[in-house]
Amino acid sequence: MSEAGFDLAEIDRLLSTTRAVRRRLDLSRPVPRELLLDCIRLSQQAPTGTNAQHWRWVVVDEPDQRRRLAELYARGIPLLEESAKSARDAQTKTVYDHARDFASRIGEVPVLVVPCLEGRLPPDAPSVVVTTYYGSIYQAVWSFQLALRSRGLGSLFTTMHLAFEDEAREVLGLPPDVVQTAMLPVAWTVGTDFRPARRPPPETITHWNRWQG
Ligand SMILES: Cc1cc2nc3c(=O)[nH]c(=O)nc-3n(C[C@H](O)[C@H](O)[C@H](O)COP(=O)(O)O)c2cc1C
């Protein structure tokens, strides 16, 4: 137990085993809407710049809508092929291979969740504004993914369909000032025993006080 009263072993297991799940999503088991609302409720505890709380979630569980979004996602595969050529290591190459395979199944995943932000940035927004904008959704998205994982569901953060953002906007019937920020396939996982990924030691990516520190 930590000083703050958390079971650290369990919290650390959650934080270190919430993976990008593609091949162990149960495509046959429906996901109750109430469960998704629970996870969205938890995500609303995430911070937003100026406390804007302008997260909006479009949850797609209707098969024809999923199929239409899946078609857009799959259309992005050639773009992926281009960057796969420069995969820097075996782990990254495997990710590309799995991402490519997944494109043929994404439409069968029971739920596709599109986190959105209400309010559009001007095209010339300075970095501080862009960072505040996207920083106000991705923390909620990760909380949502952690909440799913703790309940036995898996998810995958994807952005590929955004290459066809306007078509997706039409599919979802979004007003012009609502901006899509990702698309997360969500399903129960087949088994729940996920492992931490291999990552470099934190010392190699941490600088104390200044870059050369
Ligand atoms: C900004 C961002 C965009 C991503 N886009 C995609 C995507 O379009 N398709 C996909 O299959 N995975 C996508 N991913 C998932 C990554 O491939 C995955 O997180 C990474 O390979 C690490 O896997 P792990 O989370 O299981 O450790 C994306 C992840 C991030 C953070």
XYZ file of N, CA, C and O in Angstrom, residues 41-171:
524
model
N -17.044 8.824 -17.826
C -17.207 9.576 -16.563
C -15.855 9.719 -15.857
O -15.486 10.797 -15.404
N -15.092 8.639 -15.811
C -13.759 8.703 -15.179
C -12.826 9.620 -15.970
O -12.040 10.377 -15.388
N -12.932 9.564 -17.295
C -12.040 10.396 -18.129
C -12.287 11.877 -17.878
O -11.402 12.704 -18.086
N -13.479 12.209 -17.442
C -13.814 13.623 -17.201
C -13.087 14.221 -15.993
O -13.176 15.409 -15.740
N -12.366 13.358 -15.264
C -11.540 13.874 -14.164
C -10.195 14.376 -14.684
O -9.400 14.932 -13.921
N -9.922 14.170 -15.967
C -8.644 14.616 -16.537
C -8.621 16.140 -16.623
O -9.673 16.781 -16.697
N -7.408 16.714 -16.632
C -7.314 18.174 -16.718
C -7.594 18.703 -18.127
O -7.386 17.990 -19.110
N -8.076 19.940 -18.197
C -8.211 20.635 -19.488
C -7.696 22.064 -19.307
O -7.850 22.644 -18.220
N -7.099 22.611 -20.371
C -6.605 23.990 -20.311
C -7.743 24.943 -20.006
O -8.839 24.812 -20.575
N -7.519 25.863 -19.091
C -8.514 26.842 -18.607
C -9.813 26.159 -18.143
O -10.880 26.759 -18.194
N -9.687 24.909 -17.751
C -10.848 24.137 -17.291
C -11.978 24.130 -18.329
O -13.158 24.142 -17.988
N -11.588 24.098 -19.605
C -12.578 24.226 -20.685
C -13.559 23.046 -20.722
O -14.732 23.231 -21.083
N -13.075 21.858 -20.406
C -13.939 20.663 -20.397
C -14.735 20.524 -21.700
O -15.908 20.174 -21.686
N -14.046 20.813 -22.813
C -14.768 20.770 -24.095
C -14.577 19.429 -24.823
O -14.589 19.366 -26.031
N -14.378 18.352 -24.014
C -14.340 17.018 -24.604
C -15.747 16.649 -25.100
O -16.746 16.948 -24.426
N -15.791 15.960 -26.220
C -17.048 15.373 -26.706
C -16.702 13.984 -27.234
O -15.654 13.797 -27.827
N -17.548 13.020 -27.016
C -17.253 11.643 -27.411
C -18.331 11.151 -28.366
O -19.525 11.219 -28.035
N -17.927 10.675 -29.510
C -18.889 10.036 -30.407
C -18.600 8.538 -30.353
O -17.507 8.096 -30.719
N -19.571 7.803 -29.853
C -19.396 6.361 -29.647
C -20.185 5.628 -30.727
O -21.406 5.762 -30.810
N -19.475 4.900 -31.561
C -20.106 4.279 -32.721
C -20.230 2.775 -32.486
O -19.217 2.059 -32.450
N -21.477 2.319 -32.307
C -21.675 0.880 -32.126
C -22.637 0.302 -33.157
O -22.978 -0.865 -33.119
N -23.053 1.140 -34.083
C -23.981 0.686 -35.117
C -23.145 0.113 -36.279
O -22.215 0.773 -36.747
N -23.444 -1.148 -36.713
C -22.548 -1.835 -37.662
C -22.277 -1.065 -38.953
O -21.132 -1.027 -39.419
N -23.288 -0.428 -39.529
C -23.056 0.244 -40.801
C -22.146 1.457 -40.617
O -21.253 1.730 -41.442
N -22.319 2.166 -39.520
C -21.446 3.306 -39.225
C -19.998 2.841 -39.018
O -19.063 3.472 -39.467
N -19.850 1.722 -38.324
C -18.504 1.181 -38.068
C -17.846 0.803 -39.388
O -16.666 1.059 -39.602
N -18.634 0.183 -40.246
C -18.089 -0.233 -41.547
C -17.593 0.980 -42.345
O -16.516 0.970 -42.938
N -18.362 2.058 -42.288
C -17.970 3.249 -43.055
C -16.682 3.872 -42.497
O -15.810 4.294 -43.249
N -16.565 3.890 -41.171
C -15.332 4.417 -40.569
C -14.149 3.497 -40.869
O -13.038 3.951 -41.139
N -14.429 2.183 -40.834
C -13.363 1.199 -41.093
C -12.817 1.367 -42.508
O -11.612 1.237 -42.749
N -13.705 1.672 -43.456
C -13.261 1.873 -44.844
C -12.286 3.047 -44.930
O -11.273 2.984 -45.631
N -12.591 4.108 -44.179
C -11.703 5.275 -44.193
C -10.358 4.920 -43.571
O -9.299 5.295 -44.070
N -10.417 4.176 -42.456
C -9.174 3.767 -41.784
C -8.311 2.946 -42.760
O -7.123 3.199 -42.917
N -8.937 1.998 -43.426
C -8.178 1.107 -44.326
C -7.581 1.886 -45.491
O -6.513 1.532 -46.002
N -8.259 2.952 -45.886
C -7.730 3.770 -46.979
C -6.396 4.416 -46.605
O -5.636 4.843 -47.462
N -6.141 4.508 -45.298
C -4.884 5.113 -44.839
C -3.700 4.153 -44.895
O -2.552 4.567 -44.709
N -3.954 2.883 -45.168
C -2.881 1.877 -45.131
C -1.704 2.213 -46.069
O -0.550 2.096 -45.662
N -1.981 2.671 -47.291
C -0.827 3.028 -48.146
C 0.067 4.091 -47.505
O 1.286 4.054 -47.682
N -0.508 4.991 -46.725
C 0.307 6.008 -46.050
C 1.214 5.326 -45.025
O 2.374 5.671 -44.846
N 0.627 4.304 -44.365
C 1.384 3.549 -43.362
C 2.539 2.802 -44.021
O 3.649 2.753 -43.506
N 2.254 2.221 -45.195
C 3.289 1.454 -45.912
C 4.509 2.343 -46.157
O 5.651 1.898 -46.049
N 4.247 3.591 -46.470
C 5.333 4.524 -46.762
C 6.254 4.680 -45.547
O 7.466 4.524 -45.645
N 5.641 4.915 -44.353
C 6.505 5.117 -43.182
C 7.054 3.783 -42.656
O 8.091 3.766 -41.984
N 6.385 2.657 -42.981
C 6.887 1.343 -42.523
C 8.269 1.061 -43.107
O 9.084 0.361 -42.503
N 8.535 1.624 -44.283
C 9.828 1.383 -44.944
C 10.987 1.850 -44.063
O 12.080 1.326 -44.152
N 10.711 2.848 -43.212
C 11.809 3.379 -42.396
C 11.706 2.921 -40.932
O 12.252 3.574 -40.046
N 10.988 1.795 -40.677
C 10.873 1.275 -39.299
C 12.258 1.101 -38.691
O 13.133 0.476 -39.289
N 12.452 1.678 -37.480
C 13.819 1.764 -36.966
C 14.297 0.511 -36.245
O 15.482 0.312 -36.044
N 13.376 -0.390 -35.830
C 13.800 -1.608 -35.135
C 12.722 -2.686 -35.296
O 11.665 -2.430 -35.876
N 13.017 -3.878 -34.774
C 12.101 -5.009 -34.966
C 10.753 -4.740 -34.287
O 9.689 -5.083 -34.830
N 10.780 -4.119 -33.107
C 9.528 -3.844 -32.389
C 8.628 -2.939 -33.240
O 7.433 -3.187 -33.389
N 9.247 -1.930 -33.847
C 8.464 -0.985 -34.651
C 7.959 -1.647 -35.926
O 6.832 -1.412 -36.368
N 8.781 -2.534 -36.499
C 8.361 -3.224 -37.717
C 7.131 -4.101 -37.415
O 6.170 -4.137 -38.178
N 7.180 -4.782 -36.249
C 6.042 -5.622 -35.851
C 4.781 -4.765 -35.691
O 3.693 -5.171 -36.118
N 4.944 -3.575 -35.102
C 3.795 -2.689 -34.927
C 3.175 -2.367 -36.290
O 1.958 -2.443 -36.471
N 4.025 -2.044 -37.276
C 3.506 -1.741 -38.616
C 2.767 -2.944 -39.195
O 1.688 -2.820 -39.765
N 3.368 -4.137 -39.043
C 2.733 -5.347 -39.588
C 1.367 -5.552 -38.951
O 0.368 -5.821 -39.628
N 1.307 -5.414 -37.611
C 0.043 -5.636 -36.909
C -0.982 -4.566 -37.283
O -2.169 -4.853 -37.433
N -0.505 -3.328 -37.419
C -1.422 -2.234 -37.768
C -2.014 -2.488 -39.151
O -3.202 -2.262 -39.386
N -1.192 -3.007 -40.064
C -1.662 -3.295 -41.431
C -2.717 -4.410 -41.393
O -3.793 -4.275 -41.957
N -2.416 -5.481 -40.661
C -3.373 -6.601 -40.553
C -4.681 -6.139 -39.924
O -5.761 -6.572 -40.298
N -4.539 -5.263 -38.950
C -5.717 -4.841 -38.186
C -6.735 -4.098 -39.064
O -7.937 -4.141 -38.807
N -6.240 -3.443 -40.109
C -7.133 -2.653 -40.963
C -8.259 -3.513 -41.545
O -9.358 -3.021 -41.795
N -8.007 -4.796 -41.724
C -9.048 -5.654 -42.303
C -10.085 -6.073 -41.249
O -11.133 -6.609 -41.596
N -9.797 -5.858 -39.970
C -10.722 -6.298 -38.907
C -11.398 -5.145 -38.177
O -12.339 -5.348 -37.420
N -10.896 -3.932 -38.369
C -11.339 -2.833 -37.501
C -12.865 -2.637 -37.547
O -13.478 -2.333 -36.530
N -13.465 -2.885 -38.698
C -14.920 -2.699 -38.810
C -15.714 -3.712 -38.008
O -16.904 -3.514 -37.741
N -15.053 -4.812 -37.612
C -15.747 -5.840 -36.824
C -15.638 -5.605 -35.328
O -16.264 -6.309 -34.535
N -14.809 -4.642 -34.930
C -14.677 -4.348 -33.502
C -16.009 -3.731 -33.036
O -16.554 -2.852 -33.712
N -16.547 -4.196 -31.901
C -17.918 -3.795 -31.524
C -18.148 -2.296 -31.340
O -19.246 -1.816 -31.576
N -17.088 -1.571 -30.953
C -17.281 -0.138 -30.718
C -16.078 0.645 -31.257
O -14.930 0.253 -31.035
N -16.372 1.733 -31.954
C -15.322 2.672 -32.366
C -15.628 3.998 -31.679
O -16.719 4.548 -31.861
N -14.687 4.476 -30.891
C -14.919 5.701 -30.118
C -14.091 6.842 -30.721
O -12.881 6.695 -30.899
N -14.757 7.933 -31.030
C -14.067 9.097 -31.606
C -14.117 10.247 -30.596
O -15.143 10.904 -30.440
N -12.999 10.466 -29.875
C -12.957 11.609 -28.964
C -12.804 12.896 -29.776
O -11.998 12.951 -30.699
N -13.583 13.890 -29.427
C -13.585 15.144 -30.187
C -13.388 16.320 -29.239
O -13.548 16.205 -28.021
N -13.030 17.457 -29.828
C -12.981 18.717 -29.089
C -13.961 19.680 -29.737
O -14.028 19.771 -30.968
N -14.685 20.391 -28.907
C -15.603 21.393 -29.453
C -14.825 22.706 -29.568
O -14.203 23.149 -28.591
N -14.852 23.299 -30.733
C -14.085 24.525 -30.971
C -12.906 24.216 -31.855
O -12.161 23.272 -31.591
N -12.761 24.978 -32.937
C -11.699 24.701 -33.923
C -10.595 25.740 -33.807
O -10.870 26.919 -33.587
N -9.352 25.279 -33.957
C -8.221 26.205 -33.899
C -8.091 26.975 -35.206
O -8.331 26.403 -36.275
N -7.656 28.239 -35.152
C -7.310 28.913 -36.406
C -6.093 28.227 -37.022
O -5.265 27.677 -36.287
N -5.963 28.231 -38.363
C -4.879 27.489 -39.015
C -3.486 27.954 -38.580
O -2.540 27.182 -38.608
N -3.365 29.213 -38.154
C -2.047 29.734 -37.779
C -1.869 29.807 -36.260
O -1.073 30.592 -35.753
N -2.595 28.942 -35.518
C -2.522 28.995 -34.046
C -1.089 28.767 -33.575
O -0.410 27.848 -34.066
N -0.598 29.572 -32.631
C 0.761 29.368 -32.137
C 0.856 28.099 -31.299
O -0.152 27.576 -30.814
N 2.082 27.639 -31.123
C 2.334 26.366 -30.452
C 1.666 26.287 -29.069
O 1.114 25.243 -28.692
N 1.674 27.376 -28.322
C 1.073 27.333 -26.981
C -0.421 27.024 -27.070
O -0.978 26.281 -26.241
N -1.060 27.536 -28.105
C -2.506 27.299 -28.256
C -2.762 25.867 -28.731
O -3.651 25.170 -28.223
N -1.944 25.407 -29.688
C -2.116 24.040 -30.206
C -1.892 23.032 -29.082
O -2.660 22.071 -28.904
N -0.856 23.268 -28.285
C -0.531 22.334 -27.201
C -1.642 22.308 -26.152
O -2.043 21.239 -25.671
N -2.155 23.468 -25.824
C -3.242 23.532 -24.831
C -4.488 22.833 -25.358
O -5.205 22.150 -24.615
N -4.708 22.980 -26.646
C -5.891 22.394 -27.283
C -5.830 20.860 -27.219
O -6.687 20.217 -26.612
N -4.781 20.283 -27.802
C -4.705 18.820 -27.824
C -4.401 18.234 -26.447
O -4.832 17.122 -26.130
N -3.688 19.031 -25.614
C -3.431 18.580 -24.243
C -4.712 18.476 -23.434
O -4.730 17.846 -22.366
N -5.763 19.053 -23.936
C -7.037 19.035 -23.218
C -7.925 17.866 -23.616
O -9.061 17.771 -23.161
N -7.409 16.996 -24.475
C -8.205 15.802 -24.795
C -7.401 14.522 -24.546
O -7.937 13.531 -24.059
N -6.095 14.535 -24.856
C -5.377 13.263 -24.817
C -5.196 12.720 -23.402
O -5.068 11.516 -23.215
N -5.195 13.592 -22.420
C -5.113 13.077 -21.048
C -6.409 12.350 -20.684
O -6.393 11.302 -20.031
N -7.533 12.902 -21.141
C -8.821 12.230 -20.905
C -8.886 10.910 -21.671
O -9.418 9.911 -21.180
N -8.317 10.914 -22.871
C -8.352 9.684 -23.682
C -7.576 8.564 -22.981
O -8.039 7.428 -22.900
N -6.411 8.913 -22.446
C -5.615 7.866 -21.773
C -6.325 7.390 -20.504
O -6.343 6.189 -20.206
N -6.955 8.299 -19.782
C -7.744 7.869 -18.611
C -8.845 6.902 -19.037
O -9.105 5.900 -18.373
N -9.490 7.229 -20.147
C -10.545 6.369 -20.691
C -9.976 4.983 -20.998
O -10.559 3.957 -20.624
N -8.802 4.944 -21.604
C -8.195 3.653 -21.958
C -7.796 2.859 -20.713
O -7.947 1.636 -20.672
N -7.303 3.567 -19.693
C -6.943 2.879 -18.442
C -8.200 2.325 -17.762
O -8.200 1.203 -17.241
N -9.253 3.108 -17.778
C -10.512 2.660 -17.152
C -11.056 1.433 -17.881
O -11.558 0.495 -17.254
N -10.928 1.428 -19.198
C -11.366 0.253 -19.964
C -10.557 -0.973 -19.551
O -11.103 -2.037 -19.262
N -9.246 -0.804 -19.538
C -8.342 -1.923 -19.222
C -8.650 -2.511 -17.842
O -8.677 -3.714 -17.656
N -8.920 -1.621 -16.876
C -9.171 -2.104 -15.515
C -10.450 -2.927 -15.441
O -10.639 -3.705 -14.512
N -11.317 -2.766 -16.444
C -12.601 -3.489 -16.466
C -12.590 -4.700 -17.403
O -13.630 -5.302 -17.655
N -11.418 -4.958 -18.010
C -11.334 -6.143 -18.875
C -11.529 -5.845 -20.348
O -11.665 -6.762 -21.158
N -11.540 -4.542 -20.692
C -11.663 -4.185 -22.103
C -10.326 -3.680 -22.624
O -9.500 -3.183 -21.856
N -10.148 -3.798 -23.937
C -8.926 -3.303 -24.550
C -9.268 -2.211 -25.546
O -10.412 -2.095 -26.016
N -8.273 -1.405 -25.881
C -8.493 -0.335 -26.858
C -7.199 -0.082 -27.609
O -6.139 -0.597 -27.242
N -7.323 0.709 -28.642
C -6.177 1.046 -29.478
C -6.327 2.494 -29.897
O -7.368 2.875 -30.449
N -5.316 3.289 -29.598
C -5.346 4.695 -30.011
C -4.942 4.755 -31.480
O -3.847 4.313 -31.836
N -5.793 5.262 -32.355
C -5.414 5.381 -33.767
C -5.726 6.788 -34.291
O -6.608 7.479 -33.766
N -4.979 7.144 -35.326
C -5.219 8.456 -35.946
C -5.387 8.346 -37.465
O -5.649 9.344 -38.118
N -5.228 7.121 -37.987
C -5.129 6.981 -39.442
C -6.349 7.521 -40.192
O -6.220 8.092 -41.273
N -7.542 7.349 -39.624
C -8.726 7.788 -40.371
C -8.753 9.308 -40.545
O -9.471 9.833 -41.383
N -7.927 10.014 -39.726
C -7.931 11.475 -39.805
C -7.342 11.984 -41.116
O -7.514 13.152 -41.467
N -6.674 11.085 -41.850
C -6.226 11.456 -43.194
C -7.449 11.733 -44.075
O -7.332 12.357 -45.132
N -8.595 11.231 -43.637
C -9.850 11.424 -44.388
C -10.895 12.040 -43.467
O -12.047 11.597 -43.396
N -10.417 13.054 -42.764
C -11.200 13.694 -41.709
C -12.572 14.182 -42.202
O -13.580 14.011 -41.513
N -12.588 14.767 -43.392
C -13.851 15.359 -43.861
C -14.898 14.285 -44.151
O -16.074 14.447 -43.830
N -14.450 13.178 -44.757
C -15.396 12.079 -45.005
C -15.916 11.525 -43.680
O -17.098 11.236 -43.526
N -15.010 11.385 -42.697
C -15.424 10.861 -41.386
C -16.400 11.832 -40.715
O -17.367 11.414 -40.074
N -16.154 13.100 -40.905
C -17.056 14.119 -40.347
C -18.483 13.924 -40.880
O -19.450 14.000 -40.153
N -18.557 13.610 -42.161
C -19.876 13.386 -42.761
C -20.526 12.130 -42.198
O -21.709 12.121 -41.858
N -19.739 11.079 -42.079
C -20.273 9.819 -41.528
C -20.845 10.071 -40.136
O -21.926 9.591 -39.782
